[in-house]
PDB file of C-alpha atoms in Angstrom:
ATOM      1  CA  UNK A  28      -3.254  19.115  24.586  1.00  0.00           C
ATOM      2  CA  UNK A  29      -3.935  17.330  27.773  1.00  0.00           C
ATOM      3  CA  UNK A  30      -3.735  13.349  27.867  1.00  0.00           C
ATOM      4  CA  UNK A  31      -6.293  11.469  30.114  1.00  0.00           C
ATOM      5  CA  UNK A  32      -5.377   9.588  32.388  1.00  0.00           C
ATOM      6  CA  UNK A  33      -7.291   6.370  31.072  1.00  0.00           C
ATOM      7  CA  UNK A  34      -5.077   6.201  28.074  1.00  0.00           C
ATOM      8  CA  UNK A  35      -2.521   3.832  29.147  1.00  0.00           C
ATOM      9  CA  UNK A  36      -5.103   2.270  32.678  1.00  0.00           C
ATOM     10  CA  UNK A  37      -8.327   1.713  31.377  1.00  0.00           C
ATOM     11  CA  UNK A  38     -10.528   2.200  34.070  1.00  0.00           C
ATOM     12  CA  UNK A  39     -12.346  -1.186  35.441  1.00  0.00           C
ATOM     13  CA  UNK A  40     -15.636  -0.833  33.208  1.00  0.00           C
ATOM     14  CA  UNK A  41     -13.169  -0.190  30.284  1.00  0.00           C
ATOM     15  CA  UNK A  42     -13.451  -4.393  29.532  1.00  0.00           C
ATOM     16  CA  UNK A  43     -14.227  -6.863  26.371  1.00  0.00           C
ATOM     17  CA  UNK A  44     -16.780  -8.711  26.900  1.00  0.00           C
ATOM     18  CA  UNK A  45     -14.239 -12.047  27.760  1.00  0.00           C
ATOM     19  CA  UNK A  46     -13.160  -9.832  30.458  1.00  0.00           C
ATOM     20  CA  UNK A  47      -9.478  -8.600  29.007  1.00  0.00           C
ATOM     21  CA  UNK A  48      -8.614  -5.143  29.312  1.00  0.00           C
ATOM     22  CA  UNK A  49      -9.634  -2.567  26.188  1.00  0.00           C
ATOM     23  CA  UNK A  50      -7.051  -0.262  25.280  1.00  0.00           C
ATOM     24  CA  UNK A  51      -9.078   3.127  24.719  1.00  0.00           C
ATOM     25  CA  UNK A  52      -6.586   4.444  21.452  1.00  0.00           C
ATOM     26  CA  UNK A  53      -6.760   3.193  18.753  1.00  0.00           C
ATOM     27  CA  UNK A  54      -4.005   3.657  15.610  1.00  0.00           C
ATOM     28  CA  UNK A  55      -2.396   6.753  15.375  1.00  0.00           C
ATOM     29  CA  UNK A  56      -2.292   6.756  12.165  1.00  0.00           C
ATOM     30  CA  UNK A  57      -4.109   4.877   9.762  1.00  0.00           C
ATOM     31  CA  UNK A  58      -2.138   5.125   6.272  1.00  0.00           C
ATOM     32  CA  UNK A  59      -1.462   9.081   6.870  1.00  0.00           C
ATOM     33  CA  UNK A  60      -5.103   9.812   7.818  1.00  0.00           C
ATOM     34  CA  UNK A  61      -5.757  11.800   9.970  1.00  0.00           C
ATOM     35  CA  UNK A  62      -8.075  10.705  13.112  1.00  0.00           C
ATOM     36  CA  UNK A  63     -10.765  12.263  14.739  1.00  0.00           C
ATOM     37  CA  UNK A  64     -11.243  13.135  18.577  1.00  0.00           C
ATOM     38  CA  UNK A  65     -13.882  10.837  20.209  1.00  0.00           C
ATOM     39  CA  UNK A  66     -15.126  11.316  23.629  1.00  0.00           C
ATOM     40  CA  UNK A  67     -17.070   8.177  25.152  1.00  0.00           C
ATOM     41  CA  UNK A  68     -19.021   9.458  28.531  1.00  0.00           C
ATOM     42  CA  UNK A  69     -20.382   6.834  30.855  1.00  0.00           C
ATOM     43  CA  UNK A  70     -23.352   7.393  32.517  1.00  0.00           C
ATOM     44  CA  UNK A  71     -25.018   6.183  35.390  1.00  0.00           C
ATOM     45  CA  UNK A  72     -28.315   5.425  35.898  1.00  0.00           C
ATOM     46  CA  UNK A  73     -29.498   8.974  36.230  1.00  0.00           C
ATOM     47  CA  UNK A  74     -28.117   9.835  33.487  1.00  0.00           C
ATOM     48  CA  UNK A  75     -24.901  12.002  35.036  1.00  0.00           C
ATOM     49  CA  UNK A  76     -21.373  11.445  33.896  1.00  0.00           C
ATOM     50  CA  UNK A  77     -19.725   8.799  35.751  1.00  0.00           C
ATOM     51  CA  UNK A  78     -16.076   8.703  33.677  1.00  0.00           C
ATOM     52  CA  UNK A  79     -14.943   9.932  30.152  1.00  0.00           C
ATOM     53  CA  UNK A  80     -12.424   7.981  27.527  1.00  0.00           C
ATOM     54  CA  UNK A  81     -10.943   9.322  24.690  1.00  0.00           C
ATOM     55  CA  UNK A  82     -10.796   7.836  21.340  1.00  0.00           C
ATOM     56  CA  UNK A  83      -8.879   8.495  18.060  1.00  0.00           C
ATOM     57  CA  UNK A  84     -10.875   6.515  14.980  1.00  0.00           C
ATOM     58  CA  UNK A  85     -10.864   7.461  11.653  1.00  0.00           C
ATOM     59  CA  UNK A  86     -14.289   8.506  11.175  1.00  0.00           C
ATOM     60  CA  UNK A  87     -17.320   8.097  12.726  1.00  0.00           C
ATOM     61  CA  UNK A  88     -18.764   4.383  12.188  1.00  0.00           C
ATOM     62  CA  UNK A  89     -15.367   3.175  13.499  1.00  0.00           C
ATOM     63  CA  UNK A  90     -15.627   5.208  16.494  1.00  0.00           C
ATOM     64  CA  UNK A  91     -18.778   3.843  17.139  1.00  0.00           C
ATOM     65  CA  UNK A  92     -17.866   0.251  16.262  1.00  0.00           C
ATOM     66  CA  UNK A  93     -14.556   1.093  19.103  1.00  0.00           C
ATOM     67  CA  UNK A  94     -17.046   2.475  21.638  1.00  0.00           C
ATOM     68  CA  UNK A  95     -19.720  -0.571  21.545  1.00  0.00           C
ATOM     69  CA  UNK A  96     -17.442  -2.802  23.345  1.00  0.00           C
ATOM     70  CA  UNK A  97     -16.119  -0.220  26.218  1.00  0.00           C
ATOM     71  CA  UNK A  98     -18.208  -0.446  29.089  1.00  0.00           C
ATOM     72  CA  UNK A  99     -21.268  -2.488  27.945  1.00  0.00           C
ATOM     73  CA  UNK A 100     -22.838  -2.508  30.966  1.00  0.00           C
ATOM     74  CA  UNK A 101     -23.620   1.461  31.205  1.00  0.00           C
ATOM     75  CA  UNK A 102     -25.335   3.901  29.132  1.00  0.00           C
ATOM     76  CA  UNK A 103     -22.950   5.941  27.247  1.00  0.00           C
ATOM     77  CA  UNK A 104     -22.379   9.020  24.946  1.00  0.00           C
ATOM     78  CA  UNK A 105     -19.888   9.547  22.067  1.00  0.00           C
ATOM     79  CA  UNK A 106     -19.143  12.799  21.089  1.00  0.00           C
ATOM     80  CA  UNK A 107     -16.731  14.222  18.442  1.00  0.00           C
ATOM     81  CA  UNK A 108     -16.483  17.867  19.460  1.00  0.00           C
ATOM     82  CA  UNK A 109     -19.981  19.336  20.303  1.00  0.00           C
ATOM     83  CA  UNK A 110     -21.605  16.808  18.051  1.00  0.00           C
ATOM     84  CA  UNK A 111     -23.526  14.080  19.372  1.00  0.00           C
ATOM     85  CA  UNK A 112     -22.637  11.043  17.653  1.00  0.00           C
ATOM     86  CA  UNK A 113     -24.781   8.250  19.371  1.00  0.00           C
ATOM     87  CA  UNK A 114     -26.457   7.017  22.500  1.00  0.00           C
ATOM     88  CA  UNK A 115     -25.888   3.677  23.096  1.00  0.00           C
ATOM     89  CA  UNK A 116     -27.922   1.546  25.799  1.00  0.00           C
ATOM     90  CA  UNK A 117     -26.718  -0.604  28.300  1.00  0.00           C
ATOM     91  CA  UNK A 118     -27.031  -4.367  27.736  1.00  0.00           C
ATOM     92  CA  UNK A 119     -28.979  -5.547  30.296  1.00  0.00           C
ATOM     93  CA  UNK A 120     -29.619  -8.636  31.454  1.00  0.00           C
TER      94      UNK A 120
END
């Protein structure tokens, strides 16, 4: 399985809202379990696919929880597979 490149150097967007750096995997392993395959696309304001990040969560509510703080300023996708998960909105100011 290929590794992106933004697991280890987030790319800029990839922030917390304080500004520090969000690492894009999360555990593993979570007691055994075994974790699901998240993608997060960022779009821009047309809509097209600006970057992707993986994630690893558990299920899907903490994938979604992981994939509200990357990038807050952009529209973005996650998808687990060829299932849409959620669309979240930008926060605009």
């Amino acid at each position: 399985m290929r590794r992106s490149a933004f697991r280890h150097n987030p790319p800029p967007l990839c922030r917390l809202p304080d500004g520090r750096p969000r690492r894009t995997v999360l555990n593993k392993r979570v007691l055994g379990a075994r974790l699901s395959e998240y993608k997060l696309y960022c779009l821009d304001r047309n809509g097209r696919i600006m970057r992707r990040l993986d994630l690893e969560a558990g299920d899907d509510d903490r994938a979604l929880a992981a994939a509200r703080d990357l990038s807050p300023e952009v529209d973005r996708e996650l998808w687990c597979g060829t299932r849409k998960i959620a669309l979240l909105s930008a926060a605009r100011v």
